[in-house]
Structures are given as structure tokens and as C-alpha cells.
Short mmCIF file of C-alpha atoms in Angstrom, two decimals:
data_model
loop_
_atom_site.label_atom_id
_atom_site.label_comp_id
_atom_site.label_asym_id
_atom_site.label_seq_id
_atom_site.Cartn_x
_atom_site.Cartn_y
_atom_site.Cartn_z
CA MET A 1 0.00 0.00 0.00
CA LEU A 2 2.70 2.49 1.04
CA HIS A 3 6.32 2.42 -0.02
CA ALA A 4 8.80 5.16 0.94
CA SER A 5 12.45 4.99 -0.06
CA GLY A 6 15.59 7.05 0.44
CA LEU A 7 13.87 9.75 2.50
CA VAL A 8 16.17 12.56 3.60
CA LYS A 9 15.16 15.66 5.54
CA ARG A 10 17.48 18.32 6.93
CA TYR A 11 16.95 21.45 8.99
CA GLY A 12 20.14 23.39 8.41
CA GLU A 13 22.98 21.10 9.47
CA LEU A 14 20.66 18.81 11.42
CA VAL A 15 19.79 15.62 9.55
CA VAL A 16 16.35 14.52 10.79
CA LEU A 17 15.75 11.72 8.27
CA ASP A 18 18.80 9.92 6.92
CA ASP A 19 17.99 7.63 3.96
CA VAL A 20 14.85 6.18 5.53
CA GLY A 21 12.96 3.38 3.83
CA PHE A 22 9.50 2.43 5.06
CA THR A 23 6.66 0.18 3.87
CA VAL A 24 3.12 -0.64 4.96
CA GLY A 25 1.13 -3.51 3.48
CA ASP A 26 -2.63 -3.62 2.89
CA GLY A 27 -4.39 -3.73 6.26
CA GLU A 28 -1.11 -3.88 8.17
CA ALA A 29 -0.55 -2.12 11.50
CA VAL A 30 2.96 -0.79 12.06
CA GLY A 31 4.19 0.78 15.28
CA ILE A 32 7.07 3.28 15.41
CA VAL A 33 9.14 3.83 18.54
CA GLY A 34 12.38 5.61 19.34
CA PRO A 35 13.87 8.25 21.63
CA ASN A 36 12.93 11.91 21.37
CA GLY A 37 14.55 13.46 18.32
CA ALA A 38 14.71 10.15 16.46
CA GLY A 39 12.76 11.53 13.48
CA LYS A 40 9.47 9.72 14.07
CA THR A 41 7.07 12.64 13.73
CA THR A 42 9.04 14.06 10.81
CA LEU A 43 8.66 10.71 9.03
CA LEU A 44 4.90 10.81 9.64
CA SER A 45 4.77 14.39 8.34
CA VAL A 46 6.61 13.39 5.16
CA LEU A 47 4.19 10.50 4.62
CA ALA A 48 1.22 12.81 5.19
CA GLY A 49 2.61 15.54 2.94
CA SER A 50 2.94 18.37 5.46
CA VAL A 51 6.76 18.20 5.23
CA ALA A 52 8.61 17.81 1.92
CA PRO A 53 11.71 15.59 1.87
CA ALA A 54 14.99 16.85 0.44
CA ARG A 55 15.35 13.50 -1.32
CA GLY A 56 13.46 10.26 -1.64
CA THR A 57 10.04 9.14 -2.82
CA VAL A 58 6.68 8.23 -1.28
CA ARG A 59 4.41 5.91 -3.26
CA PHE A 60 0.85 5.14 -2.22
CA ARG A 61 -1.21 2.45 -3.95
CA GLY A 62 1.36 2.37 -6.72
CA GLN A 63 1.31 6.13 -7.40
CA ASP A 64 4.08 8.63 -6.65
CA VAL A 65 2.61 11.10 -4.14
CA THR A 66 5.90 12.69 -3.03
CA ARG A 67 4.96 16.18 -4.20
CA LEU A 68 1.24 16.07 -3.44
CA ARG A 69 -0.17 18.39 -0.77
CA PRO A 70 -1.69 16.91 2.42
CA GLU A 71 -5.28 17.53 1.27
CA GLU A 72 -4.60 15.72 -2.00
CA ARG A 73 -3.13 12.74 -0.14
CA CYS A 74 -6.12 12.81 2.19
CA ARG A 75 -8.51 12.50 -0.75
CA ARG A 76 -6.47 9.56 -2.01
CA GLY A 77 -6.83 7.77 1.31
CA ILE A 78 -4.11 8.90 3.74
CA GLY A 79 -5.52 10.23 7.03
CA ARG A 80 -3.68 11.63 10.04
CA ALA A 81 -4.51 12.17 13.72
CA HIS A 82 -2.16 14.59 15.50
CA GLN A 83 -0.58 14.23 18.93
CA VAL A 84 -2.25 17.42 20.16
CA PRO A 85 -5.98 17.49 19.22
CA ARG A 86 -6.95 20.55 17.21
CA PRO A 87 -10.75 20.65 17.08
CA PHE A 88 -12.81 23.64 16.02
CA GLY A 89 -13.69 24.65 19.59
CA GLY A 90 -16.81 26.66 18.78
CA MET A 91 -18.37 23.81 16.78
CA THR A 92 -20.11 20.70 18.06
CA VAL A 93 -18.54 17.26 17.95
CA LEU A 94 -20.78 16.30 15.02
CA GLU A 95 -19.95 19.49 13.13
CA ASN A 96 -16.23 18.83 13.57
CA VAL A 97 -16.59 15.36 12.10
CA LEU A 98 -18.78 16.68 9.27
CA VAL A 99 -15.90 18.92 8.23
CA GLY A 100 -13.76 15.82 7.75
CA ALA A 101 -16.46 14.01 5.78
CA ALA A 102 -17.16 17.01 3.54
CA SER A 103 -13.67 18.43 2.95
CA GLY A 104 -11.66 15.21 3.17
CA ALA A 105 -14.01 12.72 1.55
CA GLY A 106 -16.18 15.06 -0.54
CA LEU A 107 -19.38 13.67 0.96
CA ARG A 108 -22.60 15.69 1.10
CA GLY A 109 -26.05 15.42 2.62
CA ARG A 110 -27.19 12.03 3.89
CA ASN A 111 -23.97 10.30 2.85
CA ALA A 112 -21.90 12.68 4.97
CA TYR A 113 -24.27 12.37 7.93
CA ASP A 114 -24.29 8.56 7.80
CA ARG A 115 -20.49 8.47 7.63
CA CYS A 116 -20.24 10.75 10.67
CA ILE A 117 -22.69 8.76 12.78
CA ASP A 118 -20.81 5.55 11.99
CA VAL A 119 -17.49 7.17 12.96
CA LEU A 120 -18.91 8.72 16.13
CA ASP A 121 -20.28 5.34 17.15
CA LEU A 122 -16.94 3.66 16.52
CA CYS A 123 -15.14 6.30 18.61
CA GLY A 124 -17.68 6.30 21.44
CA LEU A 125 -18.83 9.86 20.82
CA VAL A 126 -22.47 9.49 19.70
CA ASP A 127 -23.81 10.68 23.06
CA LEU A 128 -21.59 13.78 22.81
CA ALA A 129 -22.48 14.69 19.22
CA ASP A 130 -24.17 17.96 20.22
CA ARG A 131 -21.50 19.01 22.73
CA ARG A 132 -19.15 21.86 21.86
CA ALA A 133 -15.68 20.55 21.17
CA ASP A 134 -14.04 23.02 23.56
CA SER A 135 -15.99 21.50 26.48
CA LEU A 136 -14.47 18.01 26.06
CA GLY A 137 -11.88 16.42 28.34
CA LEU A 138 -8.59 15.02 27.03
CA MET A 139 -9.83 11.50 26.28
CA HIS A 140 -12.81 12.72 24.30
CA ARG A 141 -10.74 15.34 22.48
CA LYS A 142 -8.36 12.59 21.40
CA ARG A 143 -11.32 10.49 20.29
CA LEU A 144 -12.63 13.46 18.33
CA GLU A 145 -9.24 13.93 16.64
CA LEU A 146 -9.40 10.28 15.61
CA ALA A 147 -13.04 10.60 14.47
CA ARG A 148 -12.28 13.62 12.27
CA SER A 149 -9.52 11.64 10.54
CA LEU A 150 -11.75 8.60 10.08
CA ALA A 151 -14.53 10.71 8.55
CA THR A 152 -12.27 11.27 5.54
CA GLY A 153 -12.45 7.52 4.81
CA PRO A 154 -8.73 6.67 5.01
CA ALA A 155 -7.25 3.43 3.75
CA LEU A 156 -4.10 4.33 5.72
CA LEU A 157 -4.30 6.11 9.07
CA LEU A 158 -1.25 7.85 10.58
CA LEU A 159 -1.42 8.22 14.38
CA ASP A 160 0.97 10.39 16.38
CA GLU A 161 1.08 9.51 20.10
CA ILE A 162 -2.68 9.51 20.56
CA GLY A 163 -2.23 7.45 23.74
CA GLY A 164 -0.24 10.18 25.52
CA GLY A 165 -1.85 11.45 28.72
CA LEU A 166 -4.47 8.71 28.93
CA THR A 167 -5.08 6.46 31.93
CA ASP A 168 -4.52 2.71 31.57
CA ALA A 169 -8.27 2.16 31.22
CA GLU A 170 -8.58 4.87 28.56
CA ALA A 171 -5.58 3.48 26.68
CA ALA A 172 -7.22 0.02 26.72
CA GLU A 173 -10.37 1.55 25.18
CA LEU A 174 -8.21 3.17 22.52
CA VAL A 175 -6.61 -0.18 21.64
CA THR A 176 -10.08 -1.68 21.25
CA THR A 177 -11.02 1.10 18.82
CA ILE A 178 -7.81 0.66 16.80
CA ASN A 179 -8.38 -3.07 16.56
CA GLU A 180 -11.92 -2.46 15.32
CA LEU A 181 -10.46 -0.24 12.60
CA ARG A 182 -8.10 -3.03 11.64
CA GLU A 183 -11.05 -5.39 11.30
CA ARG A 184 -12.49 -2.90 8.80
CA GLY A 185 -9.30 -3.17 6.74
CA VAL A 186 -7.72 0.19 7.63
CA ALA A 187 -3.91 0.12 7.64
CA ILE A 188 -2.28 1.84 10.62
CA VAL A 189 1.02 3.59 11.28
CA TRP A 190 1.18 4.48 14.98
CA ILE A 191 3.91 6.42 16.79
CA GLU A 192 3.64 5.80 20.52
CA HIS A 193 5.85 6.00 23.61
CA LEU A 194 3.50 3.66 25.47
CA VAL A 195 5.03 0.50 24.02
CA HIS A 196 2.91 -1.83 26.17
CA VAL A 197 -0.17 -0.24 24.60
CA LEU A 198 1.23 -0.18 21.08
CA VAL A 199 2.11 -3.88 20.89
CA GLN A 200 -1.53 -4.83 21.54
CA ALA A 201 -2.57 -3.49 18.15
CA ILE A 202 0.32 -3.92 15.69
CA ASP A 203 1.85 -6.54 13.39
CA ARG A 204 5.25 -4.93 13.02
CA LEU A 205 7.45 -2.66 15.09
CA VAL A 206 9.95 -0.14 13.71
CA CYS A 207 12.54 1.56 15.90
CA MET A 208 14.23 4.79 14.83
CA ASN A 209 17.26 6.56 16.23
CA ALA A 210 19.06 9.68 14.97
CA GLY A 211 17.02 9.77 11.78
CA ARG A 212 17.58 6.14 10.82
CA VAL A 213 15.59 2.93 11.05
CA ILE A 214 17.65 0.64 13.29
CA ALA A 215 15.21 -2.27 13.59
CA ASP A 216 12.09 -3.46 11.77
CA GLY A 217 10.22 -6.69 12.42
CA PRO A 218 7.93 -8.57 14.82
CA PRO A 219 7.48 -6.59 18.06
CA ASP A 220 9.00 -9.23 20.33
CA VAL A 221 12.09 -9.54 18.12
CA VAL A 222 12.59 -5.77 17.80
CA MET A 223 12.25 -5.22 21.54
CA ARG A 224 15.10 -7.68 22.15
CA ASP A 225 17.38 -6.16 19.52
CA GLU A 226 20.60 -4.87 21.11
CA ALA A 227 20.58 -1.64 19.10
CA VAL A 228 17.01 -0.95 20.27
CA VAL A 229 17.86 -1.68 23.89
CA ASP A 230 20.82 0.70 23.67
CA ALA A 231 19.06 3.50 21.82
CA TYR A 232 15.53 3.40 23.16
CA LEU A 233 15.07 1.25 26.24
CA GLY A 234 18.41 1.89 27.85
CA ARG A 235 20.43 -0.69 29.75
CA GLY A 236 20.38 -1.15 33.47
CA PRO A 237 23.60 -1.40 35.49
CA LYS A 238 25.56 -4.58 34.95
#
């Protein structure tokens, strides 16, 4: 579904992505971990189109989308939920999701409404549909951020630390929602520091450090990799 190769991104002398290759198969869920500054969010931004790489290509469903704007990628099936929710505070929950259905998926009238109700139900927000977005707590704002992305009808959903700040119970509810999305055939790329949460919903784990992919494979294998232990988990005293 997604194939990125040779991605390079620099900010001045700082190399944030250093020849990164990355793939996602149809319906696959891939987790990304790594220390702060590893390049994880920049990679997601390049895949989504909000950051242009200095070199490299991004192909989605066989088409080169490297130079397409985020809204064009969205209409092709790439959705993104940000780490910090950014709802339209003066609008209701339903109105926020309708924006995604209308602008991202081009839906109108009954089709848009039906899409939104389905998404709100999936995200546990139906009972809050008429609430103003700026009155929501953190968990529900994160659910709304996810719902707005889902309203665009993505085939591939990019998630940036949507588990941050949640309680264990809330994180468990989030995993249930992600797994329901997987059952619907949505492919997932999920950056998350809460590794114990992440591994409950992914097929593959990628670890980045200093702008490079240092491990890629089954979660249990990656978590035992010496380079990952050194760079991300840290070693205890011998």
C-alpha cells in the first residue's frame, strides 16, 4: 500500500531523516518507537505531505505522491490524527466530524451524515455529538481527533502519540477502537511512547534513532534487539 524509499530531511545542518525506507502492506498495522529526536514525527509528516523531503520518494497504492499536498493525499486515502488534538472549539462534535467528511471525503447530505454517525459510534462519541468541542476532556478530544480523521475515509491512518496522557483504562479503550479499525481493513502507522499499549494493536514494530531505522520486524524480536535496547530502552547497570 505504502512504499517510501531514500527519505532525507534536513533542517540546516541537522539531519532529521537519513535515507529512511519504510513500507506498509494492505491492512497492516505498524508501530514506530524511538527516543525523542529520532525523526518519528518528521517521518509521519513526510508521509502525510505536510513536510517535503529533500530526497526520496513516497508511493501510495502504486502512485508517486511525493509532491502532493496533504489535502490531495487525504482525498487519495491517507488520514492523520495529530498528537495534540486541534478541534474547532466553537463547533459541536458532530460538526467537527462533518468537516472531515465534507472536505476530506467530498461527501454531502445524507452520505456525509451517515459516515459521521458511523465514525462517532466507533469512537464512542455518539452521546456527545451535540456538545461543543471546547468542552471536552482530554480522552474525548483525542477520540474526536481520531473521528475527524476517520470521517475522511482513510485506507491508511497515521497516528501520532494519541495514547499520551491517557489512563490505563482509557488506553485500553483506545486499543479496542484501533483493533476495530483493523477489522475494517484500515492500515495503521502508529507512533507511541507507550510501548505496552502499542504492541496490543500492531503486526510490526519499527525503531528509529538519529534519523535512521535501526530495527524493523515482529514486536518481540525488535524489543530484544541490542541496538534498540541501547538507543531506546536503555540498559540497566551490569
